[in-house]
Short mmCIF file of C-alpha atoms in Angstrom, two decimals:
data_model
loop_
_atom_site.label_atom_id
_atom_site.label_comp_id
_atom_site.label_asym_id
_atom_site.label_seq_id
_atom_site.Cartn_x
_atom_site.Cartn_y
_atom_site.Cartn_z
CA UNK A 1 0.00 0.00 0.00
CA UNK A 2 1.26 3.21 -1.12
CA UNK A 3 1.70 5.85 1.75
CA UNK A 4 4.33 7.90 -0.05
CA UNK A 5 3.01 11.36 -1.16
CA UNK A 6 2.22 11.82 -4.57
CA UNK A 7 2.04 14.93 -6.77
CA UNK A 8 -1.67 14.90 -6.26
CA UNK A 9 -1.53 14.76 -2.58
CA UNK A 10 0.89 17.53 -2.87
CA UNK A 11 -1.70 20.03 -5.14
CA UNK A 12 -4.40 18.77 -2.50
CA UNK A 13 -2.46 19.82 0.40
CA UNK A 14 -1.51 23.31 -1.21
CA UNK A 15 -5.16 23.99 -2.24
CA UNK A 16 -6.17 23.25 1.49
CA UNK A 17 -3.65 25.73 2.98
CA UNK A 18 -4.38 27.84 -0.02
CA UNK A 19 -7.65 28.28 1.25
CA UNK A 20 -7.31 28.32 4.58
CA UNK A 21 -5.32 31.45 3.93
CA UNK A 22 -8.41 33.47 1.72
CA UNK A 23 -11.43 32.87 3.90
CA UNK A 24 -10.49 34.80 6.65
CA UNK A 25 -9.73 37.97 4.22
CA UNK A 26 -13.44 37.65 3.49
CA UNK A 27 -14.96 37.24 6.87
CA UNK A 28 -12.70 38.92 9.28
CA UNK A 29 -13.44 42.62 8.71
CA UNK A 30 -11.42 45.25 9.99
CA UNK A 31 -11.80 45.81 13.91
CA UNK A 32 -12.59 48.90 14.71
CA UNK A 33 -12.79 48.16 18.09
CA UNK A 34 -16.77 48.17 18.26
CA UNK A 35 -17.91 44.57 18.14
CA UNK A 36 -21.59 43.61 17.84
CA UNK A 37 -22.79 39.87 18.43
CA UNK A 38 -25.91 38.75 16.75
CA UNK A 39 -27.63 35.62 18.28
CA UNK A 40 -30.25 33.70 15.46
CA UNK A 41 -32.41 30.78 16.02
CA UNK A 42 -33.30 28.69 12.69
CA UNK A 43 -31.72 31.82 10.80
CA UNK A 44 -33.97 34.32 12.53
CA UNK A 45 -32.15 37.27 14.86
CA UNK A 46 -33.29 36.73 18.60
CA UNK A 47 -30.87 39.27 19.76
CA UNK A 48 -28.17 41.92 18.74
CA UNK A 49 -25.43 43.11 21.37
CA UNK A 50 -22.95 45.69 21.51
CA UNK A 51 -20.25 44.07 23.11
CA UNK A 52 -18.11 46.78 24.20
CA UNK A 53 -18.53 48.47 27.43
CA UNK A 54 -21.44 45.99 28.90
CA UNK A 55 -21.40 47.11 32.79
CA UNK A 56 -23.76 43.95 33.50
CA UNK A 57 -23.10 40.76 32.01
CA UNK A 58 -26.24 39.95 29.59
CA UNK A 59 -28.17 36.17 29.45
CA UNK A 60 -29.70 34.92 26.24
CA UNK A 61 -32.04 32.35 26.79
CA UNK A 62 -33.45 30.09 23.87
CA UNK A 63 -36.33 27.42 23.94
CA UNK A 64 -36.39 24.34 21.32
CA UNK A 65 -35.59 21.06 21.46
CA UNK A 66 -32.31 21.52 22.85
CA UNK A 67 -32.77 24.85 25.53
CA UNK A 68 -29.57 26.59 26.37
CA UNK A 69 -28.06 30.19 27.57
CA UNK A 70 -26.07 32.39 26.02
CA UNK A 71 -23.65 34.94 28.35
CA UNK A 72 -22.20 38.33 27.33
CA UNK A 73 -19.78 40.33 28.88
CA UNK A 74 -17.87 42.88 27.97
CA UNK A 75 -16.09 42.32 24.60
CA UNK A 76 -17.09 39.00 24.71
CA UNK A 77 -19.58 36.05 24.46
CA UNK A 78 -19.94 32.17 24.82
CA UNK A 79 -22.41 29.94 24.96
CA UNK A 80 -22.72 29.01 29.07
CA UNK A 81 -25.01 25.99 29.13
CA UNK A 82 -27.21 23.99 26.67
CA UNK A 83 -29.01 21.11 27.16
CA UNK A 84 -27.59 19.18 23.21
CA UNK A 85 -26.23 15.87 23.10
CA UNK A 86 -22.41 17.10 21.75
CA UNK A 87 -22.00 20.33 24.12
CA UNK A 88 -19.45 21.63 21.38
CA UNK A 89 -21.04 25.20 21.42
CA UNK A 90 -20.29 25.03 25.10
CA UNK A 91 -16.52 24.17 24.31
CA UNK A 92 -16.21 26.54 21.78
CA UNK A 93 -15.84 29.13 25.02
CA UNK A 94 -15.28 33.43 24.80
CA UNK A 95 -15.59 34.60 21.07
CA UNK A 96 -14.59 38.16 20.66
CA UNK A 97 -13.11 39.08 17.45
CA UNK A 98 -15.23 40.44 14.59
CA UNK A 99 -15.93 37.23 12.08
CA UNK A 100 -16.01 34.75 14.55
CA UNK A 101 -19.12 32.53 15.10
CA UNK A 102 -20.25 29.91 17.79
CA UNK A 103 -22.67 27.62 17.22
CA UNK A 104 -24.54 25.45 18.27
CA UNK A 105 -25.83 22.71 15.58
CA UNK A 106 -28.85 20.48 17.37
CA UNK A 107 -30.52 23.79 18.47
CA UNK A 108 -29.77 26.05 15.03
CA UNK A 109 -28.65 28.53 17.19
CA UNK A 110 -25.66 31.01 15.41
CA UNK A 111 -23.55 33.65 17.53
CA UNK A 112 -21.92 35.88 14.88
CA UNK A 113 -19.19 38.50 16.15
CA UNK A 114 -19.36 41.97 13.49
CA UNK A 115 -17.29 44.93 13.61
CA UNK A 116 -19.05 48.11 12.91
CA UNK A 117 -18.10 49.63 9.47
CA UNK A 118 -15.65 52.68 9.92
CA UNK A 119 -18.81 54.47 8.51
CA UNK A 120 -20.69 54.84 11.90
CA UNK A 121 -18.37 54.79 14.60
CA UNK A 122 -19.01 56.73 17.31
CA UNK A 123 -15.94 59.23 17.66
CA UNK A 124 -13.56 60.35 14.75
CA UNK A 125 -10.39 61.91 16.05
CA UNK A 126 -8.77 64.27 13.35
CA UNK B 1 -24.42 -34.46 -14.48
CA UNK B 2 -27.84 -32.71 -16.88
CA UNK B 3 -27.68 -28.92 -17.68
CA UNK B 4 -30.28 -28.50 -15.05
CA UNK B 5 -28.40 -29.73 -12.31
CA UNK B 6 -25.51 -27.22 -13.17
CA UNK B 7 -27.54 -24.34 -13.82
CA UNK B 8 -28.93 -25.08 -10.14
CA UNK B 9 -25.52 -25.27 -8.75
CA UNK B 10 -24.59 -21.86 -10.35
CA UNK B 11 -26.97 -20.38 -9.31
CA UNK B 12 -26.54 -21.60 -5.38
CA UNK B 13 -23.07 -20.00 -6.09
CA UNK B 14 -24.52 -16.60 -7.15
CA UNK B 15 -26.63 -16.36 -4.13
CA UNK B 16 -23.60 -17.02 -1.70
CA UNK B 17 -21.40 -14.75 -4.03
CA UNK B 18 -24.70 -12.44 -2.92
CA UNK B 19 -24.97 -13.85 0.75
CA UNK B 20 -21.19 -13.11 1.23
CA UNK B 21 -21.26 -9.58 -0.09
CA UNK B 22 -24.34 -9.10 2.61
CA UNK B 23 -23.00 -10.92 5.92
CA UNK B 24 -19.63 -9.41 5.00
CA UNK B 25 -20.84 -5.73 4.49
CA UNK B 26 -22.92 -6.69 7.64
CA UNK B 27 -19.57 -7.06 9.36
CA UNK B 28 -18.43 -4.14 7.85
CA UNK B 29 -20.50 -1.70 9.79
CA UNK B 30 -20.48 -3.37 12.98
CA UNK B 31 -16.55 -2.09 12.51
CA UNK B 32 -16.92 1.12 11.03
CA UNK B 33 -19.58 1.97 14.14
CA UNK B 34 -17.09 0.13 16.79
CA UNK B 35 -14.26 2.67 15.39
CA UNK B 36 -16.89 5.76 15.89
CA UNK B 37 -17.07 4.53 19.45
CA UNK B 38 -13.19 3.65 20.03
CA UNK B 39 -12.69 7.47 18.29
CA UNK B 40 -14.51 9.28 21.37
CA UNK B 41 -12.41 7.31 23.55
CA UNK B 42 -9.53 9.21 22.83
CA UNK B 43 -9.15 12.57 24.36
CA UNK B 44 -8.19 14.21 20.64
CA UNK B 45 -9.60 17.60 22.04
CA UNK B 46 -6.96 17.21 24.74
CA UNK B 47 -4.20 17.67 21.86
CA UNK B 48 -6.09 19.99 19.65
CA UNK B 49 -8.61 22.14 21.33
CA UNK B 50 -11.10 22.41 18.43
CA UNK B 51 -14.54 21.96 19.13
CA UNK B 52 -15.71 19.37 16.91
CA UNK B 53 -13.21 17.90 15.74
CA UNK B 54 -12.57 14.42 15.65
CA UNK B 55 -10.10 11.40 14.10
CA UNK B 56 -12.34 9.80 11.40
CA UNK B 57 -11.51 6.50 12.14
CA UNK B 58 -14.36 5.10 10.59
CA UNK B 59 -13.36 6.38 7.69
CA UNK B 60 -10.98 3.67 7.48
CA UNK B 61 -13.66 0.99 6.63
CA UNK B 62 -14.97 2.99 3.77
CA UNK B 63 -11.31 3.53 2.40
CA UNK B 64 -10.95 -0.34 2.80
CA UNK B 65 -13.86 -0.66 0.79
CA UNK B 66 -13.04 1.31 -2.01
CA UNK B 67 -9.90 -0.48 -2.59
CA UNK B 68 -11.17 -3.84 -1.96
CA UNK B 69 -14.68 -4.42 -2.51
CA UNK B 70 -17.03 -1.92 -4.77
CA UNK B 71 -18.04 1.53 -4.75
CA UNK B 72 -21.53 0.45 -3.86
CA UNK B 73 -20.47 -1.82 -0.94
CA UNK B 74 -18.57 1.74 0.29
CA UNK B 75 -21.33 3.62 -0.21
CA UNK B 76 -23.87 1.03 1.48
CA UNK B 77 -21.61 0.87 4.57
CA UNK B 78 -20.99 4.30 5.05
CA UNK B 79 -24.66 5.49 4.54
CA UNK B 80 -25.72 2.87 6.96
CA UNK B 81 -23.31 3.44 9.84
CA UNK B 82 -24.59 7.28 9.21
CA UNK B 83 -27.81 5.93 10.14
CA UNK B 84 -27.30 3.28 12.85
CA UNK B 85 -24.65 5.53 14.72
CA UNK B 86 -27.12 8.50 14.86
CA UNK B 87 -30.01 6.13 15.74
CA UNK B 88 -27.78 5.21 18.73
CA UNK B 89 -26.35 8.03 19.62
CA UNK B 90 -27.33 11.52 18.00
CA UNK B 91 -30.77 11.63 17.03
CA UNK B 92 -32.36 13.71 14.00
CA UNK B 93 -29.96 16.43 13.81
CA UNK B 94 -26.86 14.42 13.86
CA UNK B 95 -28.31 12.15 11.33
CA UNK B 96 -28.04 14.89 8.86
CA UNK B 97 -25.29 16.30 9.14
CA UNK B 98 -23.04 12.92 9.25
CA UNK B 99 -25.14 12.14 6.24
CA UNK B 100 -23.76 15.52 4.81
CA UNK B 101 -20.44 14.55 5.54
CA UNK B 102 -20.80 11.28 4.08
CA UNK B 103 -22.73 12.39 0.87
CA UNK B 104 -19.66 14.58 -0.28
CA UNK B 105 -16.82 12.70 1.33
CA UNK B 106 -17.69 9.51 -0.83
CA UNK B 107 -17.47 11.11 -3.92
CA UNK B 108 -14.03 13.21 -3.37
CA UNK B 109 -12.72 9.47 -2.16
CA UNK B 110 -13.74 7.54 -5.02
CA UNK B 111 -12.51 10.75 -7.56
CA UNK B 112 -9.02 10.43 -6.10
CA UNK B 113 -8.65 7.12 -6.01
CA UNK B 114 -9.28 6.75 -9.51
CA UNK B 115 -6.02 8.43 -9.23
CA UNK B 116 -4.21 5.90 -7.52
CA UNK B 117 -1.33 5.06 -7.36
CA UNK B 118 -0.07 7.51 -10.51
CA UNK B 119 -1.66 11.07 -8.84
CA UNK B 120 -2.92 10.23 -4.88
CA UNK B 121 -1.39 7.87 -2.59
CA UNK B 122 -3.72 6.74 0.35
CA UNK B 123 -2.84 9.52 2.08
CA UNK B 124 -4.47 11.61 -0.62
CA UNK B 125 -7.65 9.76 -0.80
CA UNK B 126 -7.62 10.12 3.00
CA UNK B 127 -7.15 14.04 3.22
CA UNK B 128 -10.18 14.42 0.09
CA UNK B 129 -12.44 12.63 2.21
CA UNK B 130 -12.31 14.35 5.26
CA UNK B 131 -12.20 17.56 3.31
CA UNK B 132 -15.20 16.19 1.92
CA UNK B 133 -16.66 15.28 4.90
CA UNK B 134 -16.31 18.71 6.65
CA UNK B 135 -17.83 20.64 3.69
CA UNK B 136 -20.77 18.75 3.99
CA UNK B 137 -21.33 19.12 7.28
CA UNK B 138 -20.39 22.69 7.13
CA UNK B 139 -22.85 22.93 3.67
CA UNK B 140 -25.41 21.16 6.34
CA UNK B 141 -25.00 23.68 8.96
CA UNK B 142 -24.95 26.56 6.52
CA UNK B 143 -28.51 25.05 5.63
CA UNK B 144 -29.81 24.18 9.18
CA UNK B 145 -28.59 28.18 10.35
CA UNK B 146 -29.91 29.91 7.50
CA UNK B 147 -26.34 31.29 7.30
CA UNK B 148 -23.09 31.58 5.24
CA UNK B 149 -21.73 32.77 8.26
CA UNK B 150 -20.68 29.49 9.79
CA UNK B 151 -18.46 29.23 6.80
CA UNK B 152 -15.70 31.20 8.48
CA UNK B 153 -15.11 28.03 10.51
CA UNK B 154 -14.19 26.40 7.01
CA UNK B 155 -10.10 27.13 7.70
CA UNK B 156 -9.95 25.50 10.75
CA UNK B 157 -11.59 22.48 9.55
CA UNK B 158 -9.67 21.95 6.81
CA UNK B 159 -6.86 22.28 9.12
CA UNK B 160 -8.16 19.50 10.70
CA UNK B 161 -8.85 17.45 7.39
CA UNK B 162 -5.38 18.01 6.62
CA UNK B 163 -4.50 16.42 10.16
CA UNK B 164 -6.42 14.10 11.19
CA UNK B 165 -6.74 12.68 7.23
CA UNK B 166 -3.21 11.96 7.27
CA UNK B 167 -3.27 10.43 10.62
CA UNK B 168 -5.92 8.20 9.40
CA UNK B 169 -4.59 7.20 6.49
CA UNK B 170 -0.76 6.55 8.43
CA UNK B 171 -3.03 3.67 10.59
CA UNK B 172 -4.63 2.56 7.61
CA UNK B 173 -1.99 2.15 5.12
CA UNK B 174 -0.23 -0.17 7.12
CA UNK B 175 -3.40 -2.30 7.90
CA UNK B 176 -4.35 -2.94 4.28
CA UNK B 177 -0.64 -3.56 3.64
CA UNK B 178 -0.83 -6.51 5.94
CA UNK B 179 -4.71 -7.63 4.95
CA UNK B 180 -2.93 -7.91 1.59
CA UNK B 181 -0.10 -10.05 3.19
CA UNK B 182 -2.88 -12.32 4.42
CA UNK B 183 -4.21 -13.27 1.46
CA UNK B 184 -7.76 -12.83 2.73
CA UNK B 185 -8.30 -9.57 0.33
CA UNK B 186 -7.31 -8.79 -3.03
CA UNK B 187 -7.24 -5.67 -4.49
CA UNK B 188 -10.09 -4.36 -7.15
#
């Protein structure tokens, strides 16, 4: 049995890391420091939170099959306990960067991370 | 011995030819579901601390398979363990997305091993199907979420692919190597 890499294996492997290299340029947008997360159940938004500067930490409860709740704190969010077979959204932990998602498959539940657009932040220094 | 008592004795051999195929793919996914058990076993999120992510040992059987039985028998026993493994342990939702996985990781094995040996070694057809495997499930989740956005978690599972498809094919390759020494298997 053949386990010595071939030419193919080699274009496979470079396409892979080839890749792996592009999609972040599309989804990571440029931080500009304002981070908004945006929880959706089966694709529709349940809630939408500015990240920075939360005082009090914020819970997201959802219903479904597969219940669970969602904590936000300042700059950051994670998934804190659901009640799904695999518990990967759990061990996903703190997102915080703009382009970063959690989710949690059984439930359809989606945390996305965006940065604002330079277009509407809140102070321009000159 | 009369024509009719040969044609009656080929045809007993069809039907075991046929019985074989059946109690032997049988077997085949009583493995494949024993190695998705075995796989949660070990403590891979220990090592790489990637949600999700996970060795594909099962994978193995299919690969086997491909080079030593039929395309259909691969496809039969991977479909199946899809559904018997999330009968036992998922439930709806993880029924579709292994099915995902398995829907595109079959074909991206079978493509490259057409290649073999001149373009892909095993390690090849390994790395396509995970990579196959993980777009599907992604596609899957992309579907389920109503979302594109879960396709920023596309690098780090082709990462993984990468990985854990080469680690699966460096237990495999030496396996079949010594099924071959057996004499028990030939290849197709």
């Amino acid at each position: 049995m053949r386990l010595r890499p071939k030419s193919g294996d080699w274009v496979l492997a470079g396409l892979i890391l080839l890749v792996i290299f592009l999609v972040p340029l599309v989804f990571v947008r440029q931080n500009t420091g304002i981070v908004t997360a945006i929880v959706a159940q089966d694709g529709a938004e349940i809630a939408r939170i500015r990240l920075n500067g939360l005082a009090d930490a914020i819970h997201v409860t959802y219903a479904g099959q597969y219940p669970g709740t969602i904590l936000a704190e300042n700059g950051r969010i994670r998934f804190q306990q659901a009640k799904c077979p695999d518990q990967i959204c759990v061990h996903t932990g703190w997102i915080s960067n703009p382009g970063q998602t959690a989710a949690c498959l059984p439930a359809r539940v989606l945390i996305r991370l965006e940065g604002t657009a330079t277009g509407d932040v809140d102070v321009r220094l000159r | 011995m009369s024509d009719c008592d040969k044609a009656n004795r080929d045809a007993a051999a069809q039907s075991h030819g046929w019985l074989r195929r059946l109690a032997l793919n049988g077997l085949f996914i009583a493995m494949a579901i024993v190695l998705s058990v075995v796989e949660r076993w070990i403590p891979i999120t220990a090592l790489v601390p990637i949600p999700g992510v996970k060795l594909g040992l099962a994978n193995i059987v299919t690969l086997f398979l491909l080079f030593y039985a039929f395309w259909t028998d691969a496809a039969a026993v991977s479909l199946l363990r899809c559904l018997l493994t999330a009968l036992m342990f998922g439930g709806m939702a993880s029924l579709l997305f292994s099915l995902g996985g398995a829907m595109l990781a079959l074909p991206a094995m079978m493509l490259t091993k057409a290649g073999y040996p001149r373009w892909f070694s095993v390690i090849g057809i390994s790395v396509a199907g995970a990579v196959g495997h993980n777009l599907g499930q992604l596609g899957m989740a992309a579907l389920t979420m109503k979302s594109l956005a879960v396709f920023s978690y596309l690098p780090v599972l082709l990462g993984a692919a990468l990985v854990m498809g080469t680690l699966t094919a460096l237990v495999a390759g030496p396996f079949f190597s010594a099924m071959e020494r057996t004499g028990l298997v030939r290849r197709n």
